[in-house]
């Protein structure tokens, strides 16, 4: 199982290199990313979160009892629309916190599948938010870089507290203190 890289590891702030569409080695990487995502209860994961600086993400925004992963190689935002909305986001690389992030509610994204075929995906809600969040990772942006300056300061101190409390990837709030 690949380990989730946690902030503030500088790997998370690197801009990732494009993949070669159809590159066979991406299939193994995508499987490993899927495993890490499900094992940590994520709805999305980007390659830098497992230490690989390549432009590939996996998302699964289907209901919890369904597994329907979508692998996007070289994903790029083609269009965003709608008035920006603020929603709390968590991230496997920033365990123990969730941060209000402003994003446009609808997105259209172009990508290649693992066979090198070109596709587009579009939608709103969690899908649009998740796509934007994961593509941010490929450009070296975590929750802290995507948040407003005010929320960023708040999030950094919440993250310090979460780390002290031993938060693990998949948790979006500080674990309850143990009752003795
Ligand atoms: Ni993330």
XYZ file of C-alpha atoms and ligand atoms in Angstrom:
181
model
C 0.000 0.000 0.000
C 1.353 3.398 -0.972
C 1.652 5.815 1.908
C -0.245 9.103 1.705
C 2.121 12.085 1.632
C 1.024 14.634 4.220
C 1.355 18.414 4.270
C 3.761 20.187 4.684
C 5.838 17.765 2.578
C 7.246 19.915 -0.269
C 6.316 17.183 -2.798
C 2.758 18.486 -2.494
C 3.800 21.903 -3.779
C 5.491 20.718 -6.988
C 3.923 21.162 -10.413
C 3.486 17.671 -11.918
C 4.731 16.567 -15.338
C 2.280 15.518 -18.071
C 1.926 11.762 -18.650
C 2.354 10.111 -22.026
C -1.230 9.087 -22.906
C -1.463 5.310 -23.211
C 1.758 4.728 -21.198
C 1.245 1.184 -19.875
C 2.934 1.891 -16.534
C 0.085 4.233 -15.629
C -2.278 1.292 -15.141
C -0.311 -0.002 -12.168
C 0.004 3.489 -10.703
C -3.747 4.092 -11.088
C -4.523 0.806 -9.293
C -2.201 1.736 -6.442
C -3.789 5.178 -6.193
C -7.275 3.633 -6.152
C -6.265 1.304 -3.332
C -4.818 4.138 -1.274
C -7.911 6.265 -1.901
C -10.380 3.587 -0.792
C -8.265 2.475 2.154
C -8.349 6.028 3.496
C -12.021 6.731 2.651
C -11.189 9.404 0.074
C -13.376 10.512 -2.841
C -10.354 11.516 -4.884
C -6.578 11.233 -5.000
C -3.838 12.818 -7.089
C -0.488 11.182 -7.929
C 1.650 13.628 -5.886
C -0.265 12.454 -2.800
C 1.471 9.101 -3.228
C 4.768 10.755 -4.107
C 4.552 10.571 -7.912
C 4.902 13.884 -9.747
C 2.729 12.970 -12.741
C -0.540 14.431 -13.968
C -2.972 11.667 -13.073
C -5.908 11.629 -10.664
C -8.515 9.090 -9.551
C -11.934 10.128 -8.295
C -14.987 8.249 -7.061
C -17.928 10.417 -6.071
C -20.474 7.578 -6.302
C -22.534 6.577 -3.199
C -20.455 5.025 -0.412
C -21.505 1.411 -1.066
C -20.627 1.640 -4.774
C -17.108 1.527 -6.240
C -16.923 3.358 -9.535
C -13.476 4.911 -9.890
C -12.700 7.282 -12.745
C -9.030 7.633 -13.736
C -8.106 10.894 -15.465
C -4.726 11.189 -17.180
C -3.559 14.746 -17.962
C -6.867 16.229 -16.771
C -7.421 19.855 -17.652
C -10.225 22.236 -16.816
C -11.844 23.290 -20.085
C -14.670 25.320 -18.599
C -15.981 26.468 -15.228
C -19.288 28.196 -14.698
C -21.718 29.476 -12.089
C -21.393 31.863 -9.166
C -18.635 30.734 -6.815
C -19.825 28.702 -3.822
C -18.023 28.091 -0.540
C -18.012 24.525 0.837
C -15.849 22.691 3.353
C -13.276 20.393 1.782
C -11.105 17.744 3.348
C -7.936 16.245 1.895
C -6.109 12.977 2.548
C -2.874 14.981 2.710
C -4.200 17.374 5.384
C -5.723 14.971 7.907
C -7.925 16.226 10.712
C -9.209 19.420 9.136
C -11.756 20.679 6.656
C -11.409 24.081 5.050
C -13.991 26.329 3.372
C -12.953 26.729 -0.280
C -14.618 28.911 -2.887
C -15.131 27.259 -6.257
C -17.396 27.586 -9.267
C -20.134 24.937 -9.099
C -19.894 23.487 -12.622
C -16.861 22.131 -14.441
C -15.969 20.541 -17.766
C -12.691 18.614 -17.796
C -10.803 16.997 -20.662
C -8.609 13.939 -20.003
C -7.187 10.695 -21.388
C -8.191 7.264 -20.108
C -5.589 4.577 -19.379
C -5.740 3.377 -22.991
C -4.843 6.834 -24.260
C -8.322 7.691 -25.497
C -9.525 11.273 -25.140
C -12.677 12.027 -23.070
C -14.519 14.832 -21.386
C -16.447 14.779 -18.125
C -18.742 17.536 -16.929
C -20.993 18.135 -13.966
C -21.742 20.046 -10.795
C -21.868 19.337 -7.075
C -19.299 17.029 -5.530
C -18.008 15.935 -8.954
C -17.119 19.500 -10.001
C -15.571 20.285 -6.633
C -13.587 17.058 -6.487
C -12.221 17.516 -10.031
C -11.049 21.036 -9.211
C -9.513 19.917 -5.901
C -7.553 17.048 -7.469
C -6.369 19.106 -10.439
C -5.167 21.740 -7.950
C -2.894 19.017 -6.499
C -1.264 18.557 -9.930
C -0.373 22.253 -9.861
C 1.137 22.004 -6.388
C -1.862 23.414 -4.553
C -3.265 21.928 -1.356
C -6.209 23.164 0.716
C -3.938 25.826 2.202
C -3.087 27.364 -1.164
C -6.704 27.150 -2.383
C -8.190 28.828 0.696
C -8.653 32.571 1.123
C -5.820 34.248 3.097
C -7.992 34.489 6.209
C -9.101 30.847 6.041
C -5.546 29.793 5.299
C -4.296 31.188 8.620
C -7.162 29.519 10.461
C -6.579 26.224 8.617
C -2.837 26.173 9.343
C -3.383 26.496 13.079
C -6.212 23.931 13.007
C -3.836 21.600 11.153
C -1.133 22.020 13.793
C -3.690 21.033 16.442
C -4.921 18.094 14.341
C -1.389 16.774 13.910
C -0.753 17.051 17.649
C -3.985 15.101 18.192
C -2.695 12.368 15.878
C -5.145 12.841 12.979
C -4.853 10.243 10.205
C -5.614 10.507 6.447
C -9.355 10.189 5.916
C -10.236 12.210 9.017
C -11.629 15.683 8.346
C -11.897 16.757 11.957
C -9.781 16.322 15.079
C -10.350 12.935 16.714
C -12.356 13.115 19.952
C -10.056 13.043 22.982
C -10.052 9.635 24.654
C -12.242 9.512 27.765
C -10.433 8.006 30.726
Ni -6.555 16.635 -1.630
